[in-house]
Amino acid sequence: MKTINHILYNIVALTFAGLLLTSCGDFVDIKPKDLVSEDNFWDEKNDVDQMVSGVYTAMQGSDFISRCIIWGEGRSDNLYNGYNIDSNTDLYNIERENLLSTNAFTSWASFYRVINKCNIIIEKAPKVREKDPSYTQDDVDATIAEMTAIRSLCYFYLIRAFKDVPAQFDAIYDEDAVTYNAPAPFDSILTKIIVDLESVKSKGMKRYPKDSSNDYNSNCNRITQNGINAILADMYLWSGEYQKAVDACQEVLDDKFREYQEDYARSSGSGSYFSMGSSSGSLSLVKYTSDPGVGYPLFSERATNATSYGSVFNTIFGTGNSFESIFELSFNWYSGSSFIQNTAASSLYGNYLSGGNNGRGFLAPPDALVTDVTASNRKYWLNDKDARFWGNVHESEDLNSGYVNKYVFKNINITREDNGSLMYKASRSSQDLQNLDRNFIFYRLADVMLMQAEAYCMLTSGTDTLESDRDYFQKAFFLIYPLENRSYIGTNTTSDMPRMANYMSRGKMEEYILAARNRELMFEGKRWFDLLRYARRANSTAIVRTWVTPKFTAGTNGGSSALFSSMESLYWPYNKNECKVNPNLTQKTFYAGAEENSSYKNNGK
Amino acid sequence: MRHLKYALTFALMLVSTLAMGQISRISGTVSDDIDVLPGASVVEIDPSNRIVNSTVTDMNGNFVLAIKSPKNKLRISFMGFKTQTLQINKTVYKVKMEDNTRTMKEVKIVAKKTMKTSGLAIPEREVSFSAQGISAKEFEGLGITSVDEALQGRIAGLDIVANSGDLGSGTSMRLRGASTISQLGNEPLIVVNGNVWNVDQTDFDVSTANEERFAQLLNVNTEDIADIKVLKDAAATAIWGSQGANGVIEITTKRGSRGPARVTYSGKLTFTHQPSGIELLNGDQYTMLLKESYFNPQQDPNAANISELNYDENFSEYNMYNKNTDWGNLVRQTGLRQNHYVSISGGDEKTLFRISGGYDHETGSIIRQKLDRFSTRMALDYFVNDRIKIISNFALTYTKNYKNSDGLLGIAYVKMPNLSPWEMTRDDQPTGEYYYMLQSANSKLSDQKGLANPIASADLAKNHYTTYDITPELELEYKLLGVDDSKTMLNYNGRVVMNVYNAYSDLDYPRALSTASYIDSHSTSNSSSKSLAFTTTHTLNFKPKFKNEDHYLTMLARVQLVSGSSSSQNNGVRRLPSGLTNATAGGLVTEMGSGFGQWRSLFYTYSAHYSYKSKYAISFSVRADATDKFGPSNRWGYFPALSGRWNVIDEKFMGWARDKMEMSMFGVRLGWGRVGNGNIGSNLYLNTYSAGNQYLGTLSMNPNGLKLTQLRWENKYTWNGGFDLGFFEDRLKFVVDLYSQTTKGMLLSNFQIPSSNGYSSLAYRNTGNMRNNGWEFSIVGERLAKKGNFYMDVNVNFANNHNVITELDPLILETKNKDFERANRTLLQRVQVNNPFGAIYGFRYKGVYQYNYDGTTQSALRVVKSQGLDALQANIDAGNTYPVALNANGQLITDSRGDPLQMQFCYEEGSSLYKFKGGDAIYEDINHDGNINELDIVYLGNSLPKLTGGFGLKFHFDRLAINAQFNYRIDYDIFNMARLDMESMVSNNNQSQAVNYRWRKEGDITSIPRAMYGNGTNYNTLVSDRFVEDGTFLRMNYLQLSYSLDPKLIKRWGFNQLSIYASANNLFCLTKYSGVDPEIGYGGEGISTDSSKTPRSKSYTVGVTVAF
């Protein structure tokens, strides 16, 4: 009996010892092995850098880029039914101006995802500094500036698409912090993001060290001070602060000129009165003849006696990361371990899967935009020798139907064929369709120049009579002309190029800037926002109706006169699901009417 | 001689005694009254009755034994004699054995039949929870592959539905209905010999995990099973805590029994075949249909100008598109299954063993499907002594499943029947090559181009799935106090179980089969996963002995630790050169990944049972679960249960019933309990970051969702009341149970939040309550209607379950309830508070518009307005149908000009989606507004069966037995999506014969609308009562004939047992349902949607069991 007791004692003791060891539940407290949990994160600079990298990869997502394109241009006169669009109900409805709250493109989740990541980094970066001495205060400030810029850019997109949107400027980590925000007004958000950007502008990275690899160029692949200034300039155009817009643009232009001088200028190029590169595509200073300035460092198609063109397109969009770029996302289809493809652009514009279709995407330019090039009274194109038409829109002899080449093709070759009316034709290699790695450009030099032109134009008194008005129109014209000129591949500049005298009134100049912007920035997600900005300025939808309604051919949208009837109609409806889960988000009255059909008969047992 | 030996022995003894000073060797003789006993066992045992040394007496009854310790005892035994135990106090023994027969007094053995579950062993008549058992004898010799097939229709409240006819596709089980709308799964827990199958299940989605769950059952050879118990209410399952929320199925496997080694062989041969199912169009009918289908929407003959349908001899592929191919026949075959099974069992006083091995080879009823399975199980019990027992179990199952890469039957049902399976020469002779549709085939047939040639796919593609399931187990039992009931007992049981599960899959899909596009064709992938888990269990079982034997108490304390990890890797390539079939061979790498999982849990269980005079019994248990899924503050879940039973039959006043009615049992039970569920993804209570793509050469880190601070256990509260009635010594038993289960704080996945928070959803949130009420009734009769050699067994059960959502966040309701999408074949799902799941909503179908009415008819009418209108009205009154709006009285509704209004679909703000025409479906215009829209949607039915259950009869005539088992479900509605798809006529898919009766021209009276190519061209297949059917059925699950040969006869051949069986499974199914099988798996949130075109296979089995 004694031994039994002894054994019993031992077993009981052992069992309870075992229990005590594990009694606190520590046994089940296992840490993930393929994830990093919060207590092992936010310790060093590297963690911040990798999170920043995560912000950019989130922006590279197809849902993000496709919204940049669709919100920025999908409803405009530049894009219409492409190949097989019937198979994509959402796009089909957008191209019929049938905007339903169930449309996937009303979802803003991908933007708020980026915003929340920025919020997290802005909040955590100073705390990392406390732990990691190698992460300096300047580094922290630069990180915060970069993230603030991206966050502001996201909000800028959101308010231009939806007008009033929920404002979330604090990081959310856990479910207790989940907010059910009501939308904040357009103006309050615009003011907030402008103030934010102004406060961090000077702390942003000026220039990144050059990388030896050709895969990327941090100077334009990440937000720099130039990027911040470009975004700010754009915002000022919307807030009406035109002098600030001019200044912001000037900072960019000055910096670009400096960079040109430091890295590119040759003795022959710098400071010369009028200079075109000796060969097509080279970087040189371009300006209008009577412009007293030094000109703008741009790539140029113009080359004496050349018969083959396309290198401006190939440099800026084909290869990417060009000198002209201010901020673009770098894609790499198959480079080492990264597999990020720009599938959004490819499927919207290029439809890479339809082999037999030669790469026409869900969206394509409407025929009117294509045939316009040969029309006597052109609305879109300056002349029929504009490399931008041949490069962006067109491919074959068929002048009636267009393709979007931008963001799809890597190589365009425009050749002159002096036979009758058809003077030029472009060709491209279909192999490019496999490599879906065209960079997506948010801001580039040409955009900044045109923004400054618009700001100058808006600084005029409106009477078109003051001396200062003339000065501003001239300045605006000097900014636009180099862009028109560098893409001209004809020979007769005097008759084909615009004349300054024609644009010495605000109405004319505004109209010209709108058209010039469209020629230059076509398919880059700018057109609809341009129209919207002009409409807001005039507080009338007339300009949208004028430009956009012609694309709807008879029958596609019965009463097209009813389209764009109010300013509200220029913005998107809130996503239905968002309205369902957020009680403080009620559908806009303009769109609310069509929603009410949820009364089902319930004869349930 | 004998004396000399004695002397020698004695001398030796003396020497040793002298040398060591104590007894070290003894000798003696064993005899009975008459003579010496050779072969008697003489053993030295230590104080705990462990055998230390032993010998047997020789031919003369003598023995010599070296003694380890004089403190030990000597035990002498011989068969038929009373065993003697003697002190070791001398060196020479003369033992006289007493004959047992003479000394045996009448002994009354009082043993209570106990119900042994993984918890406490409780006398069966004191069981106060709801459980039902079934012995494996019931399904001996049946042609089944896994035990769930045998359980079908046998357990009240356990609804089992087969998933599909493919090999290894399994069943889905619901015990007492679905208790949650969360994604945690509703399948009951399966416990084999007290062990839970601990295999990583986090990697795959639980809702599609049927195959894997099925594997768990498949890995237990049905021949190894001794009995099965189904624990239903929380009082029974609470000892399984969070694991047992959906009920528990406990399987006990056979173990060895004392006696000489017994070898059993059983062999079964099963033939399976697929019934032909829905009749399809042949090639000629099909091309005619497509011609109409292309013509109708555009009214343009050119629309149907497709070379492949034209029977144009000049077409280069003419001979390939002029056939009448029955694809179904080409892919079906008679399947054959062989099951071989050998077991050896036996044992002696110290050891029990049972070793079994089974080999199954199965060819499917679809061509090229094959399944090989090898399983072995070893059970060893070693009794070290009275107190200590060591148990070792080992089970291994190897399964190799040769699957089809494509759903062949699925393809066969839709593939164009005018297409030839073989390439033909110009003279229409087969070349022996498979024919693949050309990529250059008409683009309108692009959906057909995506369908592989099914017989080519079966022959050329590879899809192998191999699994190894190994479960070694070691167990120690130690009786710390008393060794039997006569003393207070405290037993310790320690057990370690290891689960090893490895799975490999090997896929290859050659280029030739990808006819839609050659881009990235010829894909190959290999993947493997392994999972390893240890479960350690310590159990203490305490059973005090009371002086007053009316009291009975037993209790149990248990602690269990589970720790497991899993890892997986996969790689896949595309664009391999043909001939290569392995992913390591090169090609473009398209997928490459690895996964890792780890899980741990900790359980404490306490359970007690007390009874007084076996008349009043009360059971209590509580279990504490800790899981790695929740944060430290919510980590522990406590699951208590309390139940009681009153055996009224034992009361004095029931005497009359015992005597007059031969009532042997009348007991009332009541139980309450709470169980939980927390089977969600790991690390959700933490903020975690994971690595993503690179940007500019820098790896990115990304937060994984929001930290869930409020996550806690989902709890299920159950009340269960019931009574047991027994007659004729319990040969006839009635059991009735009533229950109410309330699930609170359901763990709902993907809880939607405003995406302005950076995320659109939370992974999980506890929200909403749901209640399941129901009752179950079962009758089991054994050896009834005995007449000479005849008797019969009966089992009947039926059950009803009704579930209601009692509370749900309105936001969730909003997001769960989709709007009417105004499109064909989209089901409307409604989850509503205080309504059950499974309600079907849709339009009422009223046939097909006989005549057209559109602008043309309208202008014709206007010419002779009065005549036209009146004639139209008269026509309508006569029962002819036109697509015009009618008011509640059946009068035409006219516009301001007096023209009748055409019937419209979703008219809104001046435009409608569609105007109905002749040949289109008529939907009842409930509100008579001439517009078919959301407001005409009505309630059409409910997928919750009124009754489910089964019954069986077994007749015994001497050694012949006939066993018939049925199951049924009564009064539930099915949405027949399969029929909808086969009658929709909107694509190039082949259709059912029914569409031959489609509307073709004005005036046709039919119930099938016209053919209209394109999903948006028509609204003929909106969800309507046309496709809602009553699924009530009665199925003969199996019919079995078994005969065991006369033991006397077979003894001569050396057999102990020889039984032969013949059985037929799924012999017939009585139902009005028009689909192939009314037994439909549970759809999402409850609507039973039949999308299967594959009827369940029928099988016929012959088998034999031989024992030596």
Coordinates of C-alpha atoms in Angstrom, one line a residue, chain A residues 425-603:
Chain A
K425 CA 2.0 55.2 -90.5
A426 CA 3.0 53.7 -87.2
S427 CA 3.9 50.1 -86.5
R428 CA 4.5 48.3 -83.3
S429 CA 5.7 44.9 -82.3
S430 CA 3.0 42.6 -80.9
Q431 CA 5.5 40.8 -78.8
D432 CA 5.3 43.8 -76.5
L433 CA 1.9 42.6 -75.5
Q434 CA 3.5 39.9 -73.4
N435 CA 5.5 42.3 -71.4
L436 CA 2.9 44.1 -69.3
D437 CA 5.3 46.3 -67.6
R438 CA 4.7 49.8 -68.8
N439 CA 5.2 52.3 -66.0
F440 CA 2.2 54.3 -65.0
I441 CA 2.9 58.0 -65.0
F442 CA 1.2 60.3 -62.5
Y443 CA 3.1 63.5 -63.3
R444 CA 5.6 64.4 -65.9
L445 CA 7.3 67.6 -67.1
A446 CA 4.8 68.3 -69.9
D447 CA 1.9 68.1 -67.4
V448 CA 3.7 70.6 -65.1
M449 CA 4.3 73.0 -68.0
L450 CA 0.7 72.8 -69.1
M451 CA -0.5 73.3 -65.5
Q452 CA 1.7 76.4 -65.2
A453 CA 0.2 77.6 -68.5
E454 CA -3.3 77.1 -67.1
A455 CA -2.4 78.9 -63.9
Y456 CA -1.0 81.9 -65.9
C457 CA -4.1 81.9 -68.0
M458 CA -6.2 82.0 -64.9
L459 CA -4.2 84.8 -63.3
T460 CA -5.4 87.2 -66.0
S461 CA -8.0 89.7 -65.1
G462 CA -10.6 88.2 -67.3
T463 CA -10.9 91.4 -69.3
D464 CA -8.1 90.4 -71.7
T465 CA -7.1 94.0 -71.9
L466 CA -4.5 94.6 -69.2
E467 CA -0.8 94.6 -70.1
S468 CA -0.3 92.0 -67.4
D469 CA -2.9 89.8 -69.1
R470 CA -0.9 89.9 -72.4
D471 CA 2.1 89.0 -70.4
Y472 CA 0.4 86.0 -68.8
F473 CA -1.0 84.7 -72.1
Q474 CA 2.4 85.0 -73.6
K475 CA 3.9 83.1 -70.7
A476 CA 1.3 80.4 -71.1
F477 CA 1.9 80.2 -74.8
F478 CA 5.6 79.8 -74.3
L479 CA 4.9 76.9 -72.2
I480 CA 2.6 75.1 -74.6
Y481 CA 4.4 75.7 -77.8
P482 CA 7.5 73.6 -77.1
L483 CA 5.3 70.6 -76.5
E484 CA 3.4 71.0 -79.7
N485 CA 6.6 71.7 -81.6
R486 CA 8.7 68.8 -80.3
S487 CA 6.1 66.3 -81.6
Y488 CA 5.7 67.8 -85.0
I489 CA 7.1 65.6 -87.6
G490 CA 6.2 67.6 -90.7
T491 CA 8.3 70.2 -92.4
N492 CA 6.2 73.3 -92.7
T493 CA 6.3 74.9 -89.2
T494 CA 4.9 78.2 -90.3
S495 CA 1.6 76.9 -91.6
D496 CA 1.2 73.9 -89.3
M497 CA 2.1 75.4 -85.9
P498 CA -0.1 77.6 -83.8
R499 CA 0.4 81.3 -83.7
M500 CA 0.5 83.2 -80.4
A501 CA -1.7 86.0 -81.7
N502 CA -4.7 83.6 -81.9
Y503 CA -4.7 83.0 -78.1
M504 CA -4.6 86.3 -76.5
S505 CA -7.9 86.1 -74.7
R506 CA -8.8 84.0 -71.7
G507 CA -11.5 82.1 -73.4
K508 CA -9.3 81.2 -76.4
M509 CA -6.4 80.4 -74.1
E510 CA -8.5 78.2 -71.8
E511 CA -9.8 76.3 -74.8
Y512 CA -6.4 75.9 -76.3
I513 CA -4.9 74.7 -73.0
L514 CA -7.6 72.1 -72.6
A515 CA -7.0 70.8 -76.2
A516 CA -3.2 70.9 -75.8
R517 CA -3.4 69.0 -72.5
N518 CA -5.6 66.4 -74.1
R519 CA -3.2 65.9 -77.1
E520 CA -0.2 65.7 -74.8
L521 CA -1.7 63.7 -71.9
M522 CA -4.2 61.6 -73.7
F523 CA -5.0 58.2 -72.0
E524 CA -2.9 59.2 -68.9
G525 CA -6.0 59.6 -66.7
K526 CA -6.2 63.4 -67.0
R527 CA -9.0 64.2 -69.5
W528 CA -12.1 63.8 -67.3
F529 CA -10.5 65.6 -64.4
D530 CA -9.6 68.5 -66.8
L531 CA -13.2 68.7 -68.0
L532 CA -14.4 68.5 -64.5
R533 CA -12.1 71.2 -63.3
Y534 CA -13.2 73.5 -66.2
A535 CA -16.9 72.7 -65.4
R536 CA -16.4 73.5 -61.7
R537 CA -14.7 76.7 -62.6
A538 CA -17.7 77.7 -64.8
N539 CA -20.2 76.0 -62.4
S540 CA -21.8 74.5 -65.5
T541 CA -21.7 71.1 -67.1
A542 CA -21.8 72.7 -70.6
I543 CA -18.2 72.0 -71.3
V544 CA -18.6 68.3 -70.5
R545 CA -21.7 68.1 -72.6
T546 CA -20.0 69.8 -75.5
W547 CA -17.0 67.4 -75.5
V548 CA -18.4 64.1 -74.3
T549 CA -21.9 63.7 -75.5
P550 CA -20.9 63.3 -79.2
K551 CA -19.2 60.0 -78.4
F552 CA -22.5 58.4 -77.7
T553 CA -23.8 57.2 -81.0
A554 CA -27.6 57.1 -81.4
G555 CA -29.4 54.5 -79.5
T556 CA -26.7 53.6 -77.0
N557 CA -28.1 55.9 -74.4
G558 CA -31.5 57.1 -75.5
G559 CA -31.9 60.5 -74.1
S560 CA -28.4 61.6 -74.2
S561 CA -29.5 65.2 -73.8
A562 CA -30.4 64.2 -70.2
L563 CA -26.8 63.3 -69.6
F564 CA -24.6 65.5 -67.4
S565 CA -27.6 67.4 -66.4
S566 CA -26.2 68.5 -63.1
M567 CA -22.9 69.0 -61.5
E568 CA -23.6 66.1 -59.3
S569 CA -23.8 63.8 -62.3
L570 CA -20.1 64.5 -63.0
Y571 CA -19.2 62.6 -59.8
W572 CA -19.6 58.9 -59.1
P573 CA -22.2 57.4 -56.9
Y574 CA -21.1 55.9 -53.7
N575 CA -20.7 52.2 -53.8
K576 CA -23.9 50.4 -52.7
N577 CA -22.0 48.0 -50.4
E578 CA -20.3 50.9 -48.7
C579 CA -23.6 52.6 -48.1
K580 CA -24.9 49.3 -46.6
V581 CA -22.2 48.9 -44.1
N582 CA -21.7 52.6 -43.2
P583 CA -24.9 54.1 -41.8
N584 CA -23.4 57.5 -42.1
L585 CA -22.9 57.2 -45.8
T586 CA -26.1 57.9 -47.6
Q587 CA -26.3 57.7 -51.3
K588 CA -26.1 61.1 -53.2
T589 CA -29.6 62.3 -54.0
F590 CA -28.7 62.4 -57.6
Y591 CA -28.2 58.7 -57.6
A592 CA -30.5 57.7 -54.8
G593 CA -33.7 57.6 -57.0
A594 CA -32.7 54.6 -59.1
E595 CA -31.7 52.6 -56.0
E596 CA -35.0 52.0 -54.4
N597 CA -36.2 48.6 -55.5
S598 CA -35.6 46.6 -52.4
S599 CA -39.2 45.9 -51.4
Y600 CA -39.6 42.2 -51.8
K601 CA -42.8 40.4 -51.1
N602 CA -42.3 38.1 -48.2
N603 CA -44.9 35.4 -48.0

